[in-house]
XYZ file of N, CA and C in Angstrom:
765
model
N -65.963 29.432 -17.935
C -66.357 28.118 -17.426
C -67.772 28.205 -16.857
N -68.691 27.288 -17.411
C -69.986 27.440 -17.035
C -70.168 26.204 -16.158
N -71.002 26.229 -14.756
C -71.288 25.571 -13.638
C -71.717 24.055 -14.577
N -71.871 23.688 -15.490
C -72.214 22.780 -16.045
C -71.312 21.755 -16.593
N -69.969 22.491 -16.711
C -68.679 21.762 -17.267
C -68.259 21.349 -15.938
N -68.687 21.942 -14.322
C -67.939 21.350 -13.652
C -68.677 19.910 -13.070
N -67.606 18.660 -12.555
C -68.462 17.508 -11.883
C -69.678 17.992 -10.391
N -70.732 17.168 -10.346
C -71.269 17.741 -9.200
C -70.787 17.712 -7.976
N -70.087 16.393 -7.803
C -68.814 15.840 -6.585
C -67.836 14.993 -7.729
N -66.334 15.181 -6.889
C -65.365 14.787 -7.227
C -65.075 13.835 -6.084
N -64.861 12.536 -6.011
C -63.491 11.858 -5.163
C -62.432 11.375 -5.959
N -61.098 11.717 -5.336
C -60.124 11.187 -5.602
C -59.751 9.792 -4.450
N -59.234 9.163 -4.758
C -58.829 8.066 -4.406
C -57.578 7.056 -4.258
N -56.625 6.977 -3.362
C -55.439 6.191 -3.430
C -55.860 4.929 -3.406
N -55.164 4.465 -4.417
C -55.700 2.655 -4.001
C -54.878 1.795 -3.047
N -55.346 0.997 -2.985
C -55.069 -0.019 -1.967
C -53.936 -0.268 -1.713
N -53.467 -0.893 -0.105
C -52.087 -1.150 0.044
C -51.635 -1.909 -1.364
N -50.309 -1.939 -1.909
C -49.773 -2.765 -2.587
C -49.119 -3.762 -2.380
N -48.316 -4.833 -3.079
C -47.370 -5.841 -2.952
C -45.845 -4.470 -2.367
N -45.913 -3.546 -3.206
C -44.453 -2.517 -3.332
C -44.894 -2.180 -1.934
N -45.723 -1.577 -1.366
C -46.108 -0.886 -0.121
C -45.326 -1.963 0.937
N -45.929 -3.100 0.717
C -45.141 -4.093 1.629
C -43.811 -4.308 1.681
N -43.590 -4.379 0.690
C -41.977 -4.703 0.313
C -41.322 -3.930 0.503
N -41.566 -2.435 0.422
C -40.645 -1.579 0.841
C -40.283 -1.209 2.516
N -41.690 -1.509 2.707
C -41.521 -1.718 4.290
C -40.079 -2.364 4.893
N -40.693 -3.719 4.061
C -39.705 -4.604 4.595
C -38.150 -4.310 4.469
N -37.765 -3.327 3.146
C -36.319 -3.575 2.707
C -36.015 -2.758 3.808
N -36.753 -1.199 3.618
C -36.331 -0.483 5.452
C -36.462 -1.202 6.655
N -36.945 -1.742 6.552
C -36.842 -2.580 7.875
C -35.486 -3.225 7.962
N -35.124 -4.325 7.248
C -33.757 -4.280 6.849
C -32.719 -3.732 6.321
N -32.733 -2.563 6.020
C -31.379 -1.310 5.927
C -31.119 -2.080 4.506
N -32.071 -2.524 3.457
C -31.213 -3.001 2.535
C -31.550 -1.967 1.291
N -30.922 -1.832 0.138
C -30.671 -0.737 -0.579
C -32.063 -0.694 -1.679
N -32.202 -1.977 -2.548
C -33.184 -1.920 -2.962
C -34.492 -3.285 -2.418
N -35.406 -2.340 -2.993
C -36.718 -3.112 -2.591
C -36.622 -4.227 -3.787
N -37.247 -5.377 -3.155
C -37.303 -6.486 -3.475
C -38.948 -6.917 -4.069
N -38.421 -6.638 -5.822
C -39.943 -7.105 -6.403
C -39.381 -7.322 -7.734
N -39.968 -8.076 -8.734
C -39.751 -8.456 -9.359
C -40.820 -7.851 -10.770
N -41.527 -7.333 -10.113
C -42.938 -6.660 -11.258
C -42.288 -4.981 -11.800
N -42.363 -4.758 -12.649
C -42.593 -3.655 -13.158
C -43.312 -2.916 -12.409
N -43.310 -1.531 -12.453
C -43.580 -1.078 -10.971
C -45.545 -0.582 -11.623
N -45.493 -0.881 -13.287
C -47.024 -0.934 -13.525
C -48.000 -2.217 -13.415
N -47.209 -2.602 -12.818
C -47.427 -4.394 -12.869
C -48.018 -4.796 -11.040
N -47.449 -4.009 -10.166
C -47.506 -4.089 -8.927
C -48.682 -4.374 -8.460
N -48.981 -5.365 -8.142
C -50.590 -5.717 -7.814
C -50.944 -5.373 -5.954
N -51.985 -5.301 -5.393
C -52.492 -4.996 -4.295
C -52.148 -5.920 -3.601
N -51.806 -6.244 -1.948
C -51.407 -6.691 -1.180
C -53.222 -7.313 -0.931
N -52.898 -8.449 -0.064
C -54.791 -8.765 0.141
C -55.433 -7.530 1.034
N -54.548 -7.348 2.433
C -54.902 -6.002 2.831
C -55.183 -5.377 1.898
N -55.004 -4.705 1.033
C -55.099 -3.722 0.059
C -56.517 -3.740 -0.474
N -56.532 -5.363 -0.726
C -58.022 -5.732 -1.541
C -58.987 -5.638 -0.405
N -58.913 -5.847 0.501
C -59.996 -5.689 1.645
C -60.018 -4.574 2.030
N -59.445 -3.305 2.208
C -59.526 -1.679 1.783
C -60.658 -1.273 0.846
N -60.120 -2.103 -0.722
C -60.836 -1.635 -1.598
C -61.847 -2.442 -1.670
N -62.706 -3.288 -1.123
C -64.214 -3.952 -0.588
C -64.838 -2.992 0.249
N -63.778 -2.698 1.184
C -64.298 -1.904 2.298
C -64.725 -0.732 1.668
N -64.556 0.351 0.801
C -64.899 1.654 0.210
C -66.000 1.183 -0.144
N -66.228 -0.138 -1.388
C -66.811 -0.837 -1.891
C -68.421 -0.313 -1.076
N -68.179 -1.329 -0.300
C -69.243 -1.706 0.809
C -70.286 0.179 1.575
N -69.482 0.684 1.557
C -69.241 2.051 2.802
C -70.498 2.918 1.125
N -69.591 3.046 -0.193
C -70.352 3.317 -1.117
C -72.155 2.871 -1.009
N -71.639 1.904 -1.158
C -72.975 0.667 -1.363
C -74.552 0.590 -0.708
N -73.653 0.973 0.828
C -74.830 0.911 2.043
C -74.983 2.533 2.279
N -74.504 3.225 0.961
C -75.424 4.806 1.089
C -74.717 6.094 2.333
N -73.428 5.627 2.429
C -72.738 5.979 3.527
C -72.530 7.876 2.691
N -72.591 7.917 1.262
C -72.030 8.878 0.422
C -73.315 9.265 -0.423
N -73.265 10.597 -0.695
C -74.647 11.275 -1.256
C -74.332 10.539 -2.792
N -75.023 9.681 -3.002
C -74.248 9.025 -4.232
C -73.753 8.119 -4.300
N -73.510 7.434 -5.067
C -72.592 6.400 -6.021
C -72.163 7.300 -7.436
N -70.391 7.117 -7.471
C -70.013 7.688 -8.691
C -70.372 6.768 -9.676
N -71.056 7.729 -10.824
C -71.145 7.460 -12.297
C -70.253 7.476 -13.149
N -69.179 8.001 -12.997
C -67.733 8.134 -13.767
C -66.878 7.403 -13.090
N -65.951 6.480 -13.486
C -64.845 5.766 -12.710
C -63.692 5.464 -13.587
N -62.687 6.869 -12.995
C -61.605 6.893 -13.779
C -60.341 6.671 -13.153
N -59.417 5.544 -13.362
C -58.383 5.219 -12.690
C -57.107 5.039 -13.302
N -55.977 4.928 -12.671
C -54.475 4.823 -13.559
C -53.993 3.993 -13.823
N -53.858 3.605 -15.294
C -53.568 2.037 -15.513
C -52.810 1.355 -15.033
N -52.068 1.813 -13.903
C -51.492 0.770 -12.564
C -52.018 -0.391 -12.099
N -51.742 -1.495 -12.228
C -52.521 -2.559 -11.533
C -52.991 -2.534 -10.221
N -52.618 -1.972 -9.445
C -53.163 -1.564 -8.372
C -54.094 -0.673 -8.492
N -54.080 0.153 -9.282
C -55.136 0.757 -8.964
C -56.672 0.245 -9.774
N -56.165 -0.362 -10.652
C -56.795 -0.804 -11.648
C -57.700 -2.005 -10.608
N -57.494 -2.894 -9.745
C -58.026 -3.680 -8.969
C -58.706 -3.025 -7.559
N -58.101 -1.631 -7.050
C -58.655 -0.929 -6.359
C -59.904 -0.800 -7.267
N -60.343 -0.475 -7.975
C -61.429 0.682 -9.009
C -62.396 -0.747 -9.194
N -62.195 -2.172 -9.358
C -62.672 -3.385 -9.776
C -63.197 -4.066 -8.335
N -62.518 -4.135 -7.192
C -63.470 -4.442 -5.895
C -64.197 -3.449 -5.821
N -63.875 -2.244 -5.943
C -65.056 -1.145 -5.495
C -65.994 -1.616 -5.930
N -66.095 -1.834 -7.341
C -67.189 -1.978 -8.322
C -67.528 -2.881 -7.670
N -66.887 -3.706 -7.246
C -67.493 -5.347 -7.564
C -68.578 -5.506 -6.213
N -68.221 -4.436 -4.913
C -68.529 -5.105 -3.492
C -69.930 -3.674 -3.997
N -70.202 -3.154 -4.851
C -71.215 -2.349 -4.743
C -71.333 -1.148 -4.886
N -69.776 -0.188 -4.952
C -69.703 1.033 -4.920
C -70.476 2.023 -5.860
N -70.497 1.370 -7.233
C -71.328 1.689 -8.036
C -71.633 0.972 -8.960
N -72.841 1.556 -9.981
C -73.373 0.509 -10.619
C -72.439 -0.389 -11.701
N -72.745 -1.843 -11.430
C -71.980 -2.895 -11.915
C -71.462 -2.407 -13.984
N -72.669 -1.649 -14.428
C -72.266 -1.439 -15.755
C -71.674 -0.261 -15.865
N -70.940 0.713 -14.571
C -70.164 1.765 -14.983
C -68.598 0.894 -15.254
N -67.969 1.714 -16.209
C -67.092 1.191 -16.695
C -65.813 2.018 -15.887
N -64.500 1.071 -16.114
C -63.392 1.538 -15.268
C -62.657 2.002 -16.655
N -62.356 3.772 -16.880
C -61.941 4.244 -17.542
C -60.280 4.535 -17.245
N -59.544 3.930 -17.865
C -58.040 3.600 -17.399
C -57.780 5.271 -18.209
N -56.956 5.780 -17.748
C -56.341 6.985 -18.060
C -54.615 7.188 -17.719
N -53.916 6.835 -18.659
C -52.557 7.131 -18.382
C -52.000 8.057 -17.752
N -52.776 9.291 -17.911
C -52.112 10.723 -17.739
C -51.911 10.800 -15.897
N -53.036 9.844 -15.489
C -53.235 9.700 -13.719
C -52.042 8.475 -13.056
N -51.135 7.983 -13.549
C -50.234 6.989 -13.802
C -49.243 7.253 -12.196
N -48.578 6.466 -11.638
C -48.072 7.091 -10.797
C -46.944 7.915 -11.218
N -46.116 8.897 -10.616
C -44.933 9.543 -10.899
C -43.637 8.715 -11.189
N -43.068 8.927 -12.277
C -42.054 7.950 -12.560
C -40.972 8.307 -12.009
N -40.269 7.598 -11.007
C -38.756 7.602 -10.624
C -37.876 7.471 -11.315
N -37.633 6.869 -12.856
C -36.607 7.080 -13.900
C -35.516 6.215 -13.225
N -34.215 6.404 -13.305
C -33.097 5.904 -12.376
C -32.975 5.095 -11.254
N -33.857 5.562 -10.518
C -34.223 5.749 -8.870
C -35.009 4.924 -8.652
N -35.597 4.077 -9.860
C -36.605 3.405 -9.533
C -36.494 1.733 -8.283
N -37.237 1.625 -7.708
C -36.799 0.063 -6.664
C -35.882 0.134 -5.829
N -35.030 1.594 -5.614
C -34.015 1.843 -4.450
C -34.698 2.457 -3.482
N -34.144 2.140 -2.237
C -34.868 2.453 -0.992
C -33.959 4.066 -0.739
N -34.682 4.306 0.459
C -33.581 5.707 0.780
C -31.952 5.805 0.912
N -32.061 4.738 1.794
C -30.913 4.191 1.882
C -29.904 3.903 0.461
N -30.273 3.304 -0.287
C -29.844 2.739 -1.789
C -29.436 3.811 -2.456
N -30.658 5.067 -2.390
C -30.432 5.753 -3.362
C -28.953 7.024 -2.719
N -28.989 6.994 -1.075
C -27.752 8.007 -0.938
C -26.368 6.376 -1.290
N -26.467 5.401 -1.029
C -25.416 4.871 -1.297
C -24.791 4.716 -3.136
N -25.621 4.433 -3.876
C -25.771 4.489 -5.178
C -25.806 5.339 -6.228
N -26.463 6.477 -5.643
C -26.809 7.315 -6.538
C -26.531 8.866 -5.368
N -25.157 8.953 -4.694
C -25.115 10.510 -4.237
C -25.795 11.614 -4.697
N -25.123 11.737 -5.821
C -25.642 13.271 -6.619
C -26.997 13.118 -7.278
N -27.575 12.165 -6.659
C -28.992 12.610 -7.199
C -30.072 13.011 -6.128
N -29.601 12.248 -4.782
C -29.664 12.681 -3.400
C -29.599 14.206 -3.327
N -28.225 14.211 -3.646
C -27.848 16.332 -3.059
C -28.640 16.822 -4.280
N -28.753 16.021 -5.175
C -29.795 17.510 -6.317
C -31.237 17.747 -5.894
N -31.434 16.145 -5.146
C -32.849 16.592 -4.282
C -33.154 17.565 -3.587
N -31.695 16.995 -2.399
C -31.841 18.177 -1.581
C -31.799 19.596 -1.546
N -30.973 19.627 -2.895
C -31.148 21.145 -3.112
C -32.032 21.741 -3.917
N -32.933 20.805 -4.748
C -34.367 21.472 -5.860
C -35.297 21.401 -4.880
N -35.504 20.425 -3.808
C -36.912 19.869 -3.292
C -37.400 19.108 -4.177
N -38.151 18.483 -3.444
C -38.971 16.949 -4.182
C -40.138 17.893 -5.348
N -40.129 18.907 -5.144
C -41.408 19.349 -6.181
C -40.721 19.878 -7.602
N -39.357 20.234 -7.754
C -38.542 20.348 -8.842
C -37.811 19.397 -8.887
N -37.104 18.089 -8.335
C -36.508 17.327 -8.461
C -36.581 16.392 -9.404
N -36.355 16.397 -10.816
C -36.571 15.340 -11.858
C -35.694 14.266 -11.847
N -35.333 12.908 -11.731
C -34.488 12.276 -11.714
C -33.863 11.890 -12.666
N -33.286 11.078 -13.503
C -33.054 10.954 -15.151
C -33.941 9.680 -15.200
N -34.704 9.944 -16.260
C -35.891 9.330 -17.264
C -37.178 9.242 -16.138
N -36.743 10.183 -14.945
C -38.419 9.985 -14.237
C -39.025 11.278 -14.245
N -39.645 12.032 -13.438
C -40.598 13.044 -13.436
C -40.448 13.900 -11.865
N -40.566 15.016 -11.735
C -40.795 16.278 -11.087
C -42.200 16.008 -10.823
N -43.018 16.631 -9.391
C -44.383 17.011 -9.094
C -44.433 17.758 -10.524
N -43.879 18.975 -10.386
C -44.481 19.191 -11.825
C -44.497 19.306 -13.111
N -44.066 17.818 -13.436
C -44.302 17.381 -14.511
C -45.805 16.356 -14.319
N -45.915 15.530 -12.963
C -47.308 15.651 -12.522
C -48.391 16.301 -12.995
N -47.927 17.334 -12.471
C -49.092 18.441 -12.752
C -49.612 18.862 -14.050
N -48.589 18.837 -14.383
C -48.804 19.339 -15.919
C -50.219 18.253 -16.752
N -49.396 17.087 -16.548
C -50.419 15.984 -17.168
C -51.960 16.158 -16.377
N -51.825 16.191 -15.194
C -53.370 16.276 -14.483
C -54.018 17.053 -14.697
N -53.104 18.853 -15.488
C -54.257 19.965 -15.883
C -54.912 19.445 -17.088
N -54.255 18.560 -17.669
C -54.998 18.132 -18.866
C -55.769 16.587 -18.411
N -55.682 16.230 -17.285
C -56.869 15.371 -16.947
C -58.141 16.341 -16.492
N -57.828 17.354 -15.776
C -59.138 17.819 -15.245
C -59.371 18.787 -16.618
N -59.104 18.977 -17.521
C -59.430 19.619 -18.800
C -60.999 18.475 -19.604
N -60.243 17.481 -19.367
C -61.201 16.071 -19.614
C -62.442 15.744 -19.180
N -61.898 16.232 -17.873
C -63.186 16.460 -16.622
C -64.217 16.915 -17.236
N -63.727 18.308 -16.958
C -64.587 19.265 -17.341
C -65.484 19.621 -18.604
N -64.806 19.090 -19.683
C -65.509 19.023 -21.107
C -66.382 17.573 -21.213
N -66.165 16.702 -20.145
C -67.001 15.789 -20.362
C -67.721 15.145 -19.397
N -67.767 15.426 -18.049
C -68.314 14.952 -16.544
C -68.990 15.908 -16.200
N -69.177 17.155 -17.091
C -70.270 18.126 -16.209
C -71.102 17.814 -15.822
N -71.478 18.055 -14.344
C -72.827 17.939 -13.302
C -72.724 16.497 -13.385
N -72.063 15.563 -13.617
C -71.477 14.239 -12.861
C -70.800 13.915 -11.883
N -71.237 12.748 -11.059
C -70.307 12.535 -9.244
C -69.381 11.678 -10.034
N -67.837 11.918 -10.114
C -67.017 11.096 -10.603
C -65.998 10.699 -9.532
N -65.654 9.568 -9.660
C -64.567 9.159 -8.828
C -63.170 8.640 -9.769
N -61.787 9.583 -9.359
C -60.735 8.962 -9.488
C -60.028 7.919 -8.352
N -59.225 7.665 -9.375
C -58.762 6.198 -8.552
C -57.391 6.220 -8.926
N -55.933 6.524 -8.025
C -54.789 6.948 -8.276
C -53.615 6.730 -6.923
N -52.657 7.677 -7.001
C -51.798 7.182 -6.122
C -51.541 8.304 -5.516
N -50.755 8.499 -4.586
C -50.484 9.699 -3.575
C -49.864 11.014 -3.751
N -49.102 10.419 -4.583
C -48.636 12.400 -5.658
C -50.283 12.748 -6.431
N -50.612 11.869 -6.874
C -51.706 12.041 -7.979
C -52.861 12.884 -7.151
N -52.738 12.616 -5.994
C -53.976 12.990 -4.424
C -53.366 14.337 -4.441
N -52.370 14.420 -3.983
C -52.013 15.722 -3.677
C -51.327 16.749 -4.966
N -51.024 16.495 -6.284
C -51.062 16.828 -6.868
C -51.934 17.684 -7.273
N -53.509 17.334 -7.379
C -54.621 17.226 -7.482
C -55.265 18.726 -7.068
N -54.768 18.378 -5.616
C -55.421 19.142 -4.725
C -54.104 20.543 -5.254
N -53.084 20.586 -5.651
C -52.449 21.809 -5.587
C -53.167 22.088 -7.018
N -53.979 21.412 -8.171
C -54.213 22.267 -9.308
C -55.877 23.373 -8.839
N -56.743 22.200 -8.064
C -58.039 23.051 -7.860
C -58.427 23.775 -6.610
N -57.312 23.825 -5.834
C -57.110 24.740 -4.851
C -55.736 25.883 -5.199
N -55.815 26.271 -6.444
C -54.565 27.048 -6.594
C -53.437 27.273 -5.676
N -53.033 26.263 -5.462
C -51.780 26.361 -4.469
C -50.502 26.364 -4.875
N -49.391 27.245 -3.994
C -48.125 26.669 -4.034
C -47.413 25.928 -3.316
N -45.992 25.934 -3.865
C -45.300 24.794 -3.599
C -45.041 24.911 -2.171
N -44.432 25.852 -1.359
C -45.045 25.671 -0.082
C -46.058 24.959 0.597
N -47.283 25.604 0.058
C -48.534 25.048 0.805
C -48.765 23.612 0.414
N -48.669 22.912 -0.900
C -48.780 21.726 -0.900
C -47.404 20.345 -0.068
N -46.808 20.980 -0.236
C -45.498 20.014 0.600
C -46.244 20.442 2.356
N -46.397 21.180 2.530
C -46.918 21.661 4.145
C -47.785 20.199 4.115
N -48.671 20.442 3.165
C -49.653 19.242 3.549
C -49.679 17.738 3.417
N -48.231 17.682 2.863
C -47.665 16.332 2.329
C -47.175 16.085 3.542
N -46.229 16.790 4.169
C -45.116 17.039 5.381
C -46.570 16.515 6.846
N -47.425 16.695 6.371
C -48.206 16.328 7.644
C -48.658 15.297 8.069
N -49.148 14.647 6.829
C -49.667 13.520 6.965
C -49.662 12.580 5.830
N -49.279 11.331 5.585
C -49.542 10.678 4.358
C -50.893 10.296 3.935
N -50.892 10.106 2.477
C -52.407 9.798 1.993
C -52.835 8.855 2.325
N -53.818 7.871 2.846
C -53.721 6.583 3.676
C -54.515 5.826 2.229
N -54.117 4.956 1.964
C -54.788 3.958 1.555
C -56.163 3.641 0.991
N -56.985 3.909 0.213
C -58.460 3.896 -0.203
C -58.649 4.862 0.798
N -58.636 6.308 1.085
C -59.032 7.278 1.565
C -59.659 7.959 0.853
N -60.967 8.775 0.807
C -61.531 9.828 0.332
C -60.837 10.907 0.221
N -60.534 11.738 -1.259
C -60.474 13.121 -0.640
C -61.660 13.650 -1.837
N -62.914 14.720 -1.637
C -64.230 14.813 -1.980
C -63.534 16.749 -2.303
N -64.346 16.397 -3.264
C -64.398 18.183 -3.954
C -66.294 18.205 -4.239
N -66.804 19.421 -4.135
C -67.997 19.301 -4.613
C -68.035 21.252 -5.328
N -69.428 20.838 -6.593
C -69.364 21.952 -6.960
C -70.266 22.853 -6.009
N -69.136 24.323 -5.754
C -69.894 25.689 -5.547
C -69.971 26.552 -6.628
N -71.265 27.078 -6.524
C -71.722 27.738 -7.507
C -71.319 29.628 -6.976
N -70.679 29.587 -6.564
C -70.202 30.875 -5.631
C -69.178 30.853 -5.685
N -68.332 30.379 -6.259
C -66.880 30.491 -6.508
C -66.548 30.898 -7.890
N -65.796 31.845 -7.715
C -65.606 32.829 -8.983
C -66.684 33.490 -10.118
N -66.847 33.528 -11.093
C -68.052 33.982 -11.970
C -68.757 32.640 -12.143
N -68.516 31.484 -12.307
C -69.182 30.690 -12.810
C -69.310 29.314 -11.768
N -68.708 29.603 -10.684
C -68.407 28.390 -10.023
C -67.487 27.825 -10.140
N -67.446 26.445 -8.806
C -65.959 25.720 -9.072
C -65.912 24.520 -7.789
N -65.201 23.670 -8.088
C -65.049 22.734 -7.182
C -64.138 23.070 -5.532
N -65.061 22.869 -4.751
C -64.509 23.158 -2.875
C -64.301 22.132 -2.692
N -63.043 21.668 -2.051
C -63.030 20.909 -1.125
C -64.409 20.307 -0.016
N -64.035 19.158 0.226
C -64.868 19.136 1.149
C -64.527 18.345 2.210
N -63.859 17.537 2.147
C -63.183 16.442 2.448
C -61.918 15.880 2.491
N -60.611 15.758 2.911
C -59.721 15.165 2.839
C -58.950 13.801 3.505
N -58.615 12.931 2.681
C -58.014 11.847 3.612
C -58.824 11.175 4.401
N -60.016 10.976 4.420
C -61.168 10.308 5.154
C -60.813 8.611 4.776
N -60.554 8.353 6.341
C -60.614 6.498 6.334
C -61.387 5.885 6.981
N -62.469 6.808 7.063
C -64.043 6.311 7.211
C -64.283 4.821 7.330
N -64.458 4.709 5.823
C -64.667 3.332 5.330
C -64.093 2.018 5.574
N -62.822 2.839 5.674
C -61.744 1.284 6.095
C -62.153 0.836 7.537
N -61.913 1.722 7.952
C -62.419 1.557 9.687
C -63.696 0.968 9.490
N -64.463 1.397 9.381
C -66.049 1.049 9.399
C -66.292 -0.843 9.059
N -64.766 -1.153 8.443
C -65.249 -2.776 7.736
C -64.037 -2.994 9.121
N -63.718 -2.542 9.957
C -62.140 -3.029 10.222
C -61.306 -3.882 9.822
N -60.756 -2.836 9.065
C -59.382 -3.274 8.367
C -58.820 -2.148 8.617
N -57.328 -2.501 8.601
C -56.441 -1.905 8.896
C -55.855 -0.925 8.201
N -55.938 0.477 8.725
C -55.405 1.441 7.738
C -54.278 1.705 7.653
N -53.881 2.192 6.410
C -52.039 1.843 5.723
C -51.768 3.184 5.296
N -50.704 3.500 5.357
C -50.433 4.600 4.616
C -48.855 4.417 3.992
N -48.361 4.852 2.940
C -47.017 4.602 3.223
C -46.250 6.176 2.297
N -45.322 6.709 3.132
C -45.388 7.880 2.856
C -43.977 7.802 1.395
N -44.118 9.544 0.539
C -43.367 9.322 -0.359
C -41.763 9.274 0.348
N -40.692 8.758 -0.978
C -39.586 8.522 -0.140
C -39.016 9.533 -0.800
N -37.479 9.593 -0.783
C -36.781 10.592 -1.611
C -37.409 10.556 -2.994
N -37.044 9.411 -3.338
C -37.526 9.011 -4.628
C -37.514 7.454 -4.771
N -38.178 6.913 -5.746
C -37.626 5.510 -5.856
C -38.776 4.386 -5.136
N -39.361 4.733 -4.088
C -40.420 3.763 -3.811
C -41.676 3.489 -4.319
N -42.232 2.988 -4.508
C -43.669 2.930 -5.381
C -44.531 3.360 -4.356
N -45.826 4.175 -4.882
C -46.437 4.949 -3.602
C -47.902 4.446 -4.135
């Protein structure tokens, strides 16, 4: 790998509160089993909070807050995120003719079965898929017709494969959801499953948060992307608006 295949800065990006973010709130709030929506969970559009998040990055980009404006803007054909990646653009983040490159492979994690049941729902409804949780952990836990972290993963080594053969020495920004964040971070920080749940277990991904990789040229023979940054809600704050986070559930909530 030559320092040239890698991006010069990376952000990843959760998009904006959602309509599901809300709604699920609400069904826990009421002890009721499933969340109440009617969209396909690729269909789920941003809550207005959500859209004023994603102005706010917008804006924070715009007024030079970041060494840069990304030239690459690649997001998951989620409607949410897809409208996260479109205010950015729109309030200034970067230039109006970079294009929003939809990429399936960055998609959120599919719940299969499990999908639109709250925690609650899913131990009343679905027991034994509960105790198979509890006994694989959420990072082997596949549900029927949904996905494991790593089956995640798998797809994202072949997003940052993409990266790399085609964003070299480019500031790119993804635009995704909260497995996809921390997913992320367990492929280019070689981590395990320990260490990435540690960091899930701590804090949730908040809402249009930064997390920033940049290239070092001192890492390994050829270089490689460092961290630099994680979970930064900089921006949101900075427009005040209200920062959101909503953490993963067993399974089954839209994140």
């Amino acid at each position: 790998m030559t320092a040239s295949r890698w991006p010069s800065v990376l952000w990843i990006v959760r998009h904006g509160e959602s309509a599901g973010n809300v709604a699920r709130n609400v069904a826990n709030a009421a002890g009721a089993l499933r969340i109440d929506l009617s969209h396909r969970d690729v269909d789920v559009p941003l809550s207005s909070r959500g859209e004023a998040q994603a102005q706010a990055l917008g804006r924070w980009f715009a007024e030079g807050q970041e060494d840069g404006r990304p030239e690459v803007l690649l997001a998951s054909p989620y409607a949410r995120a897809i409208a996260t990646a479109r205010h950015f653009r729109g309030t200034g983040g970067c230039h109006p003719d970079v294009a929003i490159c939809c990429d399936e492979r960055l998609r959120e994690k599919e719940f299969g079965v499990l999908d639109g049941l709250t925690t609650a729902g899913i131990a009343a409804e679905m027991p034994d898929q509960a105790e198979f949780r509890r006994l694989l952990g959420k990072f082997y836990h596949r549900p029927p017709g949904g996905e494991s972290w790593c089956d995640v993963i798998l797809r994202l080594r072949s997003v940052m494969d993409t990266v790399s053969l085609h964003h070299g020495g480019q500031r790119v920004m993804i635009v995704a959801h909260q497995v996809v964040v921390l997913c992320l971070r367990y492929i280019l920080e070689t981590m395990n499953e320990a260490e990435i749940l540690a960091i899930d277990h701590a804090a949730d991904v908040a809402n249009c948060s930064i997390t920033e990789y940049r290239f070092d040229p001192s890492i390994g023979q050829h270089g490689g992307l460092k961290l630099a940054r994680y979970n930064v809600t900089a921006p949101v704050e900075a427009s005040h608006v209200e920062v959101t986070s909503a953490p993963e559930p067993i399974q089954g909530v839209r994140g």
